[in-house]
Coordinates of C-alpha atoms in Angstrom, one line a residue:
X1 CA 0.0 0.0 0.0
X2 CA 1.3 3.5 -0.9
X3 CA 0.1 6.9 -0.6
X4 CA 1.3 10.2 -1.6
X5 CA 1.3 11.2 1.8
X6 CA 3.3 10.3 4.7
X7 CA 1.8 9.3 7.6
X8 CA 2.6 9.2 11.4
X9 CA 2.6 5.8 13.2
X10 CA -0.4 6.3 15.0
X11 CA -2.4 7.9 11.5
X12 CA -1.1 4.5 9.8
X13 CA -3.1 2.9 12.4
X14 CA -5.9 4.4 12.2
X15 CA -5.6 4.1 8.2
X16 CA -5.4 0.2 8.7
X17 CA -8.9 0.5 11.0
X18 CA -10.5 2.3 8.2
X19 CA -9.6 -0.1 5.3
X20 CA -11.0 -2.9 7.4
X21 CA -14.1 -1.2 8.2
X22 CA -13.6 -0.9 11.8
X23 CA -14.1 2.6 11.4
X24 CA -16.0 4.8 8.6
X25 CA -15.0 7.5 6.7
X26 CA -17.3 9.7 8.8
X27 CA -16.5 8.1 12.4
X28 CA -12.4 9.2 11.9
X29 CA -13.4 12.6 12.9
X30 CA -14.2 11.0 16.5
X31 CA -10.4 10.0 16.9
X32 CA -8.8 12.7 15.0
X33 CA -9.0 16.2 14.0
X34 CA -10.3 18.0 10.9
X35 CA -6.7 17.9 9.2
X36 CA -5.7 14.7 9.9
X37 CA -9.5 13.6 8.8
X38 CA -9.0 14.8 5.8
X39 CA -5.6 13.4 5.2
X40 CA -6.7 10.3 6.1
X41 CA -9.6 10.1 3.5
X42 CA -7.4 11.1 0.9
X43 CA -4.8 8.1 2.0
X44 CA -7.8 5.6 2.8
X45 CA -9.3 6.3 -1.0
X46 CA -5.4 6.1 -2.6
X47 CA -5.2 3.0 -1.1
X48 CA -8.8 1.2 -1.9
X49 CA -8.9 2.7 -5.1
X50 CA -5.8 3.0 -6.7
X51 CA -5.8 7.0 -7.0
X52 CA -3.0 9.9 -6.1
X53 CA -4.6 13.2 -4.7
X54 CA -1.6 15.5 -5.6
X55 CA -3.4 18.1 -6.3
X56 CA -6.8 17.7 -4.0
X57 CA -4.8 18.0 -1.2
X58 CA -3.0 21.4 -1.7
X59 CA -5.6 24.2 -0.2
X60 CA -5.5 27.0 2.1
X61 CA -8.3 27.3 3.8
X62 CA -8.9 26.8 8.0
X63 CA -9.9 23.1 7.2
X64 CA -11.3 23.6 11.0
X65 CA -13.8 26.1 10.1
X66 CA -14.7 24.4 6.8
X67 CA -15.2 21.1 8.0
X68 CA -17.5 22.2 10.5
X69 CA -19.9 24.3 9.0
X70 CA -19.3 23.4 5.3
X71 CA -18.7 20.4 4.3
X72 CA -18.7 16.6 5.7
X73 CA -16.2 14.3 5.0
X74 CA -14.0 16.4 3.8
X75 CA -11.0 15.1 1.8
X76 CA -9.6 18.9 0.1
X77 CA -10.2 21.2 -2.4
X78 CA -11.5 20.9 -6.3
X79 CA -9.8 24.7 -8.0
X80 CA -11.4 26.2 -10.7
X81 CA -9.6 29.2 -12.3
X82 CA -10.4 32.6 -11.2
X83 CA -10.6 35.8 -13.9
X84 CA -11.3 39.5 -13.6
X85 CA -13.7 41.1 -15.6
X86 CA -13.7 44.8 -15.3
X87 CA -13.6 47.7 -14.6
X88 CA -17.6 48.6 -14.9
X89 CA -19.4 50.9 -13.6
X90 CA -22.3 50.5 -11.7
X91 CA -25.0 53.2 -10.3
X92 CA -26.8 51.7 -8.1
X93 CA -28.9 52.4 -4.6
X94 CA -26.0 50.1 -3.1
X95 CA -23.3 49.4 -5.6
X96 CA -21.8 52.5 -6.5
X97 CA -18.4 53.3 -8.5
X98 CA -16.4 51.3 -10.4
X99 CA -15.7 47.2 -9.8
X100 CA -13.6 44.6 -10.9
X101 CA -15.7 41.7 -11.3
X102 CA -14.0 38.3 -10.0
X103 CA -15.2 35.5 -12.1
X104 CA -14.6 31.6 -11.4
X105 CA -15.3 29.8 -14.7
X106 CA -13.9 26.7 -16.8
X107 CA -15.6 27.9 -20.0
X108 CA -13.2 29.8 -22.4
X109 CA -14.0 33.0 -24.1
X110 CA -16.4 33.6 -20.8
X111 CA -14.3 36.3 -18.9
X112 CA -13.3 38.2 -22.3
X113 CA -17.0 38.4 -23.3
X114 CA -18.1 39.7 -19.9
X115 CA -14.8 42.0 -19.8
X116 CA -15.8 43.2 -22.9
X117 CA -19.6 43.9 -22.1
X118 CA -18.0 45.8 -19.1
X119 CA -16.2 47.8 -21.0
X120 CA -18.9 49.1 -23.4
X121 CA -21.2 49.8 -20.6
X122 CA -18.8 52.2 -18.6
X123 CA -17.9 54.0 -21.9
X124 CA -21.6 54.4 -22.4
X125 CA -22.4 55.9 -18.9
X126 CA -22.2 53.0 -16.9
X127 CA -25.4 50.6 -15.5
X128 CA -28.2 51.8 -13.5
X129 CA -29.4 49.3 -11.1
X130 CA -32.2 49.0 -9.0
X131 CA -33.7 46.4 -6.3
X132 CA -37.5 46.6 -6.4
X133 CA -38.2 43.3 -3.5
X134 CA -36.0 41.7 -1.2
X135 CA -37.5 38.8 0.3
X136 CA -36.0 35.0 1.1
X137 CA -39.0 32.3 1.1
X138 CA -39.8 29.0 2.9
X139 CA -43.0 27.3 2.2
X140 CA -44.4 24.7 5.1
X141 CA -47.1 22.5 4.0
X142 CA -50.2 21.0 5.9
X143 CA -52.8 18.6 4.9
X144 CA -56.3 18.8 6.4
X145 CA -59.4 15.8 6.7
X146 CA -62.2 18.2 4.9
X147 CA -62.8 20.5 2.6
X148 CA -64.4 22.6 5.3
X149 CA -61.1 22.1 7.7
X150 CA -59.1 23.6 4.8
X151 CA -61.1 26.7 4.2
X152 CA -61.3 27.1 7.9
X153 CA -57.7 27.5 8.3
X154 CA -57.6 29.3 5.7
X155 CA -59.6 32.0 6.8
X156 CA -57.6 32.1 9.9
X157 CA -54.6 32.3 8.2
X158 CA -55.9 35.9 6.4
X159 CA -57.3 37.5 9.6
X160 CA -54.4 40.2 10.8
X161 CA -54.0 38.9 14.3
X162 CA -53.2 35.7 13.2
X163 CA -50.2 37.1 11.2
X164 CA -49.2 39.0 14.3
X165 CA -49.2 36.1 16.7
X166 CA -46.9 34.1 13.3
X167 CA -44.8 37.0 12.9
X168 CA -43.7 37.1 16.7
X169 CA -42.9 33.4 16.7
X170 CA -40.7 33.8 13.4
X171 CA -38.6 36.5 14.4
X172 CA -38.0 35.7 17.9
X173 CA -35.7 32.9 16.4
X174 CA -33.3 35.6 14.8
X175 CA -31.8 39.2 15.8
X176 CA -31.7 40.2 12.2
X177 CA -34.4 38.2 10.5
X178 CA -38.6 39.3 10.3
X179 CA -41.0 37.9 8.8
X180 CA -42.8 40.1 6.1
X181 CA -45.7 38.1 5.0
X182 CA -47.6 34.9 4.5
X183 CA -48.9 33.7 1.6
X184 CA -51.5 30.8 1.5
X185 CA -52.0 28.5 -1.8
X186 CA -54.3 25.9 -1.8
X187 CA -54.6 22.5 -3.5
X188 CA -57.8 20.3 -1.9
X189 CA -57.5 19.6 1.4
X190 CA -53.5 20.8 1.3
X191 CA -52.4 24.4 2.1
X192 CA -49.1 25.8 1.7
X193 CA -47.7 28.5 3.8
X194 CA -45.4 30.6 1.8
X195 CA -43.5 32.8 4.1
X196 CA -41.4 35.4 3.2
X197 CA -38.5 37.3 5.0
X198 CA -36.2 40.5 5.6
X199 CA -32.5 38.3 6.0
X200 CA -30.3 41.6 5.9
X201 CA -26.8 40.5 5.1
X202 CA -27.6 36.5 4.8
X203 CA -28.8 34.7 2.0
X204 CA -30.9 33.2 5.0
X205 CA -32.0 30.0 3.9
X206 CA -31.0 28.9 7.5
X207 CA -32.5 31.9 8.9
X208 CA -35.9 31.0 7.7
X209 CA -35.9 27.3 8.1
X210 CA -35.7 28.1 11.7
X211 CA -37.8 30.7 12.0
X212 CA -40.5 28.5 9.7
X213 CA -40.2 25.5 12.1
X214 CA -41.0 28.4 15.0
X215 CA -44.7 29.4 13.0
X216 CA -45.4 25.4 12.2
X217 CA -44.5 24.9 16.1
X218 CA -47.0 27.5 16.9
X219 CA -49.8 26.4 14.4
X220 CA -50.0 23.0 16.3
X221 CA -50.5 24.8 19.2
X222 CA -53.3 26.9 18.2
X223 CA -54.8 24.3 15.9
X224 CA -53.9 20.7 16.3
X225 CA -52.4 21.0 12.9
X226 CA -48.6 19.5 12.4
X227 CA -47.1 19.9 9.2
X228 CA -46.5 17.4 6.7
X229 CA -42.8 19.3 5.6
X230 CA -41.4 22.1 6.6
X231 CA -40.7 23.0 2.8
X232 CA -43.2 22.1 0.1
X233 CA -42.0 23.2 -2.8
X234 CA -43.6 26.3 -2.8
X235 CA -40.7 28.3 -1.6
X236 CA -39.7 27.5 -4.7
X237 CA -35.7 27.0 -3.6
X238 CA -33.2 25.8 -6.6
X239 CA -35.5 24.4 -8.9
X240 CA -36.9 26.7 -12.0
X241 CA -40.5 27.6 -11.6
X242 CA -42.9 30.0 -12.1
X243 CA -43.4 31.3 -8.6
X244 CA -39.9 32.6 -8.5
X245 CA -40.2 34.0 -12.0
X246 CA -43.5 35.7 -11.2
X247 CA -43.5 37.2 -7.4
X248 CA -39.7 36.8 -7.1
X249 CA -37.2 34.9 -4.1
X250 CA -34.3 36.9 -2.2
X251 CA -33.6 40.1 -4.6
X252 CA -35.7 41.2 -7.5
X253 CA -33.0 43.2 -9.4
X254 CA -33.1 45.2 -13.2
X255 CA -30.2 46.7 -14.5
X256 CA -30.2 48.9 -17.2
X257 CA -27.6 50.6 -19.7
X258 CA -28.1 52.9 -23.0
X259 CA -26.4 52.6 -25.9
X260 CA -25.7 55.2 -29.1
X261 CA -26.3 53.5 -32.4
X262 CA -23.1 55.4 -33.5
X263 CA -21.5 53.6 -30.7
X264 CA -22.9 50.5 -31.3
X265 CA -21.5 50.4 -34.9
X266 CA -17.8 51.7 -33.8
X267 CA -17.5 49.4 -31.0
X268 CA -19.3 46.0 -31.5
X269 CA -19.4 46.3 -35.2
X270 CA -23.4 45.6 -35.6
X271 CA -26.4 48.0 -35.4
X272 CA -28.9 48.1 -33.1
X273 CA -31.7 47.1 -35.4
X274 CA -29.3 43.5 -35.5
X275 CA -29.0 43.0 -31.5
X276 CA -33.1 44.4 -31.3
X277 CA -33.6 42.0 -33.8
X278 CA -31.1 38.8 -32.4
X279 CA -32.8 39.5 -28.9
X280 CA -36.2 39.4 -29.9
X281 CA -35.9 36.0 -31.6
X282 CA -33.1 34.4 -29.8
X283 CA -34.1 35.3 -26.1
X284 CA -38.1 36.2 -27.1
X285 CA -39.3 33.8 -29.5
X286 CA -36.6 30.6 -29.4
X287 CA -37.2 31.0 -25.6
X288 CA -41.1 30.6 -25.7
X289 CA -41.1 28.4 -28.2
X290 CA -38.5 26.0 -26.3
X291 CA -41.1 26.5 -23.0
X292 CA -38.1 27.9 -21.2
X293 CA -38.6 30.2 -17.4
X294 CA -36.4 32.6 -18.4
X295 CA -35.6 34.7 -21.4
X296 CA -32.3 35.1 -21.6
X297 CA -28.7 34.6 -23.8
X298 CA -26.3 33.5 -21.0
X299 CA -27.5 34.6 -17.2
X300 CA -26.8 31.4 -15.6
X301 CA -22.8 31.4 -16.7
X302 CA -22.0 34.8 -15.3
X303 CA -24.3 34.1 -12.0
X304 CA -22.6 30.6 -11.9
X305 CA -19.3 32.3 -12.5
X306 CA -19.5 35.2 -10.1
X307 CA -21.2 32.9 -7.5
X308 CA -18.6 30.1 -7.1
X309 CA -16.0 33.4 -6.7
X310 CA -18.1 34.9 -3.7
X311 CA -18.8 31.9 -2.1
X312 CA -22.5 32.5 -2.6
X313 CA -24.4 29.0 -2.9
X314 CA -24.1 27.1 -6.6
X315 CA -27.3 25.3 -6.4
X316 CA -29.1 28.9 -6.6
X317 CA -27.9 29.5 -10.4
X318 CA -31.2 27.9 -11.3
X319 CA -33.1 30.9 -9.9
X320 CA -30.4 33.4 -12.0
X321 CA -31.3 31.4 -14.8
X322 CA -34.9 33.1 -14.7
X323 CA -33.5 36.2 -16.1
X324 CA -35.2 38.0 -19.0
X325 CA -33.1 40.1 -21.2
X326 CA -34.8 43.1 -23.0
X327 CA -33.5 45.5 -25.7
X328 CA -35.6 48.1 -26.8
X329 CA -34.4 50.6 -29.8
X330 CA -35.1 54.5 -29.1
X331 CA -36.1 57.0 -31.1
X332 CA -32.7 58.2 -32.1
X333 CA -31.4 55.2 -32.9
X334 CA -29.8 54.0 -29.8
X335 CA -30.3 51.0 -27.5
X336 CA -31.9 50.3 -24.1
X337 CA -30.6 47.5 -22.3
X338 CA -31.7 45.8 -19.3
X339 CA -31.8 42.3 -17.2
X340 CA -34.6 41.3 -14.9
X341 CA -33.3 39.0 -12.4
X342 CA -36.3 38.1 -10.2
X343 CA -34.8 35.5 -8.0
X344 CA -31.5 36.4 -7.2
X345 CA -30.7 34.7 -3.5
X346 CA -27.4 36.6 -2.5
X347 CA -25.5 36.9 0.7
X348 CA -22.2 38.3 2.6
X349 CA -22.6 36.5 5.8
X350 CA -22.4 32.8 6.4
X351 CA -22.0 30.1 4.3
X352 CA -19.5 29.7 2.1
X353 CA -18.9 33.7 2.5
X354 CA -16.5 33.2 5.4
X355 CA -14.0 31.1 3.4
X356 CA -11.2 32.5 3.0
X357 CA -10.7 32.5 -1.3
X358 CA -14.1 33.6 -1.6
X359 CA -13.7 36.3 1.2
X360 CA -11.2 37.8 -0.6
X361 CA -13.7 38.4 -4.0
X362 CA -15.9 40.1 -1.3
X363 CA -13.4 42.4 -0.2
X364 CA -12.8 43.0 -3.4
X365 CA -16.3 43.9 -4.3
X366 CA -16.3 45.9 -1.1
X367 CA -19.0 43.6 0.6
X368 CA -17.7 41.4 2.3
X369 CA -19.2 40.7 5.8
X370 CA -22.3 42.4 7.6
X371 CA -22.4 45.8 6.7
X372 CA -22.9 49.0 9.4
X373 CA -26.8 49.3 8.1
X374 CA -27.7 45.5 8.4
X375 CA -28.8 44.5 4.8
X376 CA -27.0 47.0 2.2
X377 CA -24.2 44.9 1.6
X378 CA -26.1 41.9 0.5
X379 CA -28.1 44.5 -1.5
X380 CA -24.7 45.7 -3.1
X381 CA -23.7 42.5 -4.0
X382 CA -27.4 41.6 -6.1
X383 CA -26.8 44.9 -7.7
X384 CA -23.1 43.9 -8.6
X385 CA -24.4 40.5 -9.8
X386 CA -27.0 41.8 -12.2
X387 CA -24.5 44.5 -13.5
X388 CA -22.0 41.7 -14.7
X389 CA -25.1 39.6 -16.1
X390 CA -26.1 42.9 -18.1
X391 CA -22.5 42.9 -19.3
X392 CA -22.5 39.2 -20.2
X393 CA -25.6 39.9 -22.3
X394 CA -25.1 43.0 -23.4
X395 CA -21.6 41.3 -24.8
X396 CA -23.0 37.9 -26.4
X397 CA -25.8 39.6 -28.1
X398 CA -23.6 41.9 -29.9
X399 CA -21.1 38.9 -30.9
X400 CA -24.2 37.0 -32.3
X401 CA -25.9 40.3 -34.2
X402 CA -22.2 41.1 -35.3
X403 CA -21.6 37.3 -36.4
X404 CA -18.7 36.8 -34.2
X405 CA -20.0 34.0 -31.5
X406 CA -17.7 30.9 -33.2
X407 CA -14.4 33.1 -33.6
X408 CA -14.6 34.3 -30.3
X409 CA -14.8 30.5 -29.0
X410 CA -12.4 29.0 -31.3
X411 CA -9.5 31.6 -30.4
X412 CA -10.8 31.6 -26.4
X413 CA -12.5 28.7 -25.5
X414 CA -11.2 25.8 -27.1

C-alpha cells in the first residue's frame, strides 16, 4: 500500500482501522481532528482505489472552520480558475463606483465576453441598477381531513391577528431576520404557507428554516395541525419555476444601460436594429417556443461564475437562470438595455462567504461581511451581480448580431 502522503505511526493505524471497516469514513473525525480527517480520507481512498490526490490535497483554507460548518467528509479542495472582468461601472442604490468583477469559470471566451460587455457599458455611462423586493422564502405544507377544515384554516390564516401572533414566533428565532408576510396557496385539502423574510446580510436560507419550524411549532398549538414538511416546494428554492419568475425569491433586481447607435456600430461592429432583432428572436421567441422560465442569452454562466468566486451557494444559479433580457431601440437610434433577475438569493454573511478565497472576492467587491446598516451589503452585492449579467448579455448579443460568436470560441475557448 502507498500513498502520496506520509503518515505518522499512529495515522497509519488508524488508516489500517479504516480499510478494514472498523471505522468509517465519517466516524475518523471522533479520533482525529479536521486535518488529519482529511488526510486520512485522501490516503484511505489512494489506497482502496488505486488514485494519487496530488493536487486535492493542496488548499488553504482553516480546514477547521470548513469542516464544520461546510462540508462533511472532507477530503480537500477541487480549484477552478479565477478571472477579472472589469472595470464597470455601476449606479446603483447600493453598488456605486467602479468594480472589478472576479469570475470563477472553466468555460473559455467567458471572462473576455463579460470584460468586454464591461467595458462598453462604462464607456456608455455605466449601468443603472435598482432592487424593487427583497425577500427570502420558505413554504411549510399542511394537509387537512375536509374540505371545510381547509377553508377554515384558511380563513384564519388571512385575519391580521393571526399574522401578528406568526410573525412574533418567526422573528424571535433571529436578531436580524422578520418575517414580512404569509402567503397561502391551496390545493384540496393541502395548504401551503409561503413565508417570506427580511434576512439583511444572509442569503438566509437557515435563517428562515428556523424561523418557519417556529410558526409550524406555533400552528400546532393553536390548531392541532402539524405539518407534513417544513418545505413544500412552494418556496420554490433551486429548482426553476414560475413562482420565482413571477413574485420573485431573495432580490428582485433590473439593470439597465443605454447605448448610441453610432457607438454601437464603432464598437461592437453591428447595429442596433441587429441586437433588437437577435434578442427578440433568440431570447423572445426561441425562448417561448423551447417553454423555457427565463428569457435570456447566457444569465446562468455569469451568476454561476461570479457565484462560485463569492462563495454565494451554486445550487441557486437555477433561480439566476430566470432572467429575461430586453433591448428596446429609441427614437434616435440608440439602444436600451436591461436584465430582470427576479430571483436572485445573494448573501455576505455565512455560508461559504467566510471562506477565506471567496472572502477575498468580497473584499474586493467591497462587501464582504455584515455591513454597518444591516442589509445593504447583501443589497450591493445583487446589484453587482445583475450588472455583470447585463455585461455578459449586453456582450453575447452583440457577438451573435455582429456574427462573431464561433471566432470568439475557437480563439478563447477551445
Amino acid at each position: 500500500m502507498s500513498t502520496t502522503e506520509k503518515l505518522t505511526a499512529d495515522e497509519q493505524i488508524l488508516l489500517e482501522k479504516m480499510l478494514s471497516g472498523e471505522i468509517s469514513l465519517r466516524k475518523i473525525e471522533d479520533v482525529a481532528d479536521k486535518d488529519t480527517s482529511a488526510k486520512l480520507r485522501r490516503s484511505f481512498l489512494e489506497a482502496k482505489e488505486n488514485v494519487s490526490f496530488d493536487h486535492i490535497s493542496n488548499y488553504s483554507f482553516d480546514t477547521e472552520a470548513v469542516a464544520k460548518k461546510n462540508i462533511e467528509n472532507l477530503i480537500g479542495a477541487v480549484q477552478i480558475p479565477l478571472g477579472i472582468a472589469g472595470e464597470i461601472e455601476i449606479n446603483g442604490e447600493y453598488a456605486k463606483g467602479s468594480y472589478y468583477l472576479p469570475l470563477a469559470t472553466t468555460e473559455g471566451a467567458l471572462v473576455a465576453s463579460v470584460n468586454r460587455g464591461c467595458s462598453i457599458i462604462t464607456k456608455s455611462g455605466g449601468a443603472t441598477v435598482r432592487v424593487f423586493k427583497n425577500m427570502m422564502t420558505r413554504a411549510p405544507i399542511f394537509k387537512f381531513n375536509s374540505l371545510e377544515e381547509t377553508k377554515d384554516f384558511y380563513d384564519w390564516i388571512m385575519l391580521p391577528e393571526t399574522f401578528g401572533k406568526i410573525k412574533q414566533a418567526a422573528d424571535a428565532t433571529s436578531r436580524f431576520g422578520k418575517l414580512l408576510e404569509v402567503q397561502p396557496f391551496v390545493s384540496g385539502n393541502n395548504v401551503h404557507l409561503r413565508l417570506g423574510y427580511d434576512t439583511k446580510d444572509a442569503m438566509g436560507m437557515n435563517m428562515v428554516t428556523i424561523a418557519s419550524e417556529a410558526v409550524t411549532k406555533l400552528i400546532a398549538d393553536e390548531r392541532g395541525t402539524p405539518c407534513v414538511s417544513l418545505s413544500g416546494n412552494m418556496c420554490t428554492d433551486k429548482k426553476p419555476s414560475a413562482i420565482n419568475a413571477i413574485l420573485g425569491r431573495g432580490k428582485t433586481v433590473i439593470a439597465e444601460a443605454r447605448f448610441s447607435g453610432d457607438f454601437i456600430k464603432e464598437t461592437l461592429k453591428c447595429t442596433s436594429e441587429a441586437m433588437f432583432d437577435v434578442n427578440y428572436r433568440k431570447n423572445f421567441l426561441g425562448s417561448m417556443r423551447a417553454g423555457s422560465l427565463g428569457f435570456n442569452a447566457h444569465a446562468s454562466n455569469i451568476v454561476a461564475a461570479i457565484f462560485l468566486a463569492c462563495g454565494q451557494d451554486p445550487a441557486h444559479v437555477v433561480e439566476g437562470s430566470l432572467c429575461v433580457t430586453e433591448m428596446d431601440l429609441t427614437p434616435d437610434g440608440g439602444l436600451v438595455c436591461s436584465v430582470t433577475l427576479p430571483a436572485l438569493e445573494v448573501g455576505t454573511v455565512g455560508g461559504g462567504t467566510t471562506i477565506a478565497a471567496q472572502q477575498e472576492c468580497l473584499k474586493l467587491l467591497g462587501v464582504a461581511g455584515a455591513s454597518d446598516v444591516p442589509g445593504e451589503n447583501s443589497l450591493a452585492l445583487s446589484e453587482i451581480v445583475a450588472a455583470a449579467v447585463l455585461a455578459g448579455e449586453v456582450s453575447l448579443v452583440a457577438a451573435q448580431a455582429a456574427g462573431h460568436l464561433a471566432r470568439a470560441h475557437a480563439q478563447l475557448g477551445r
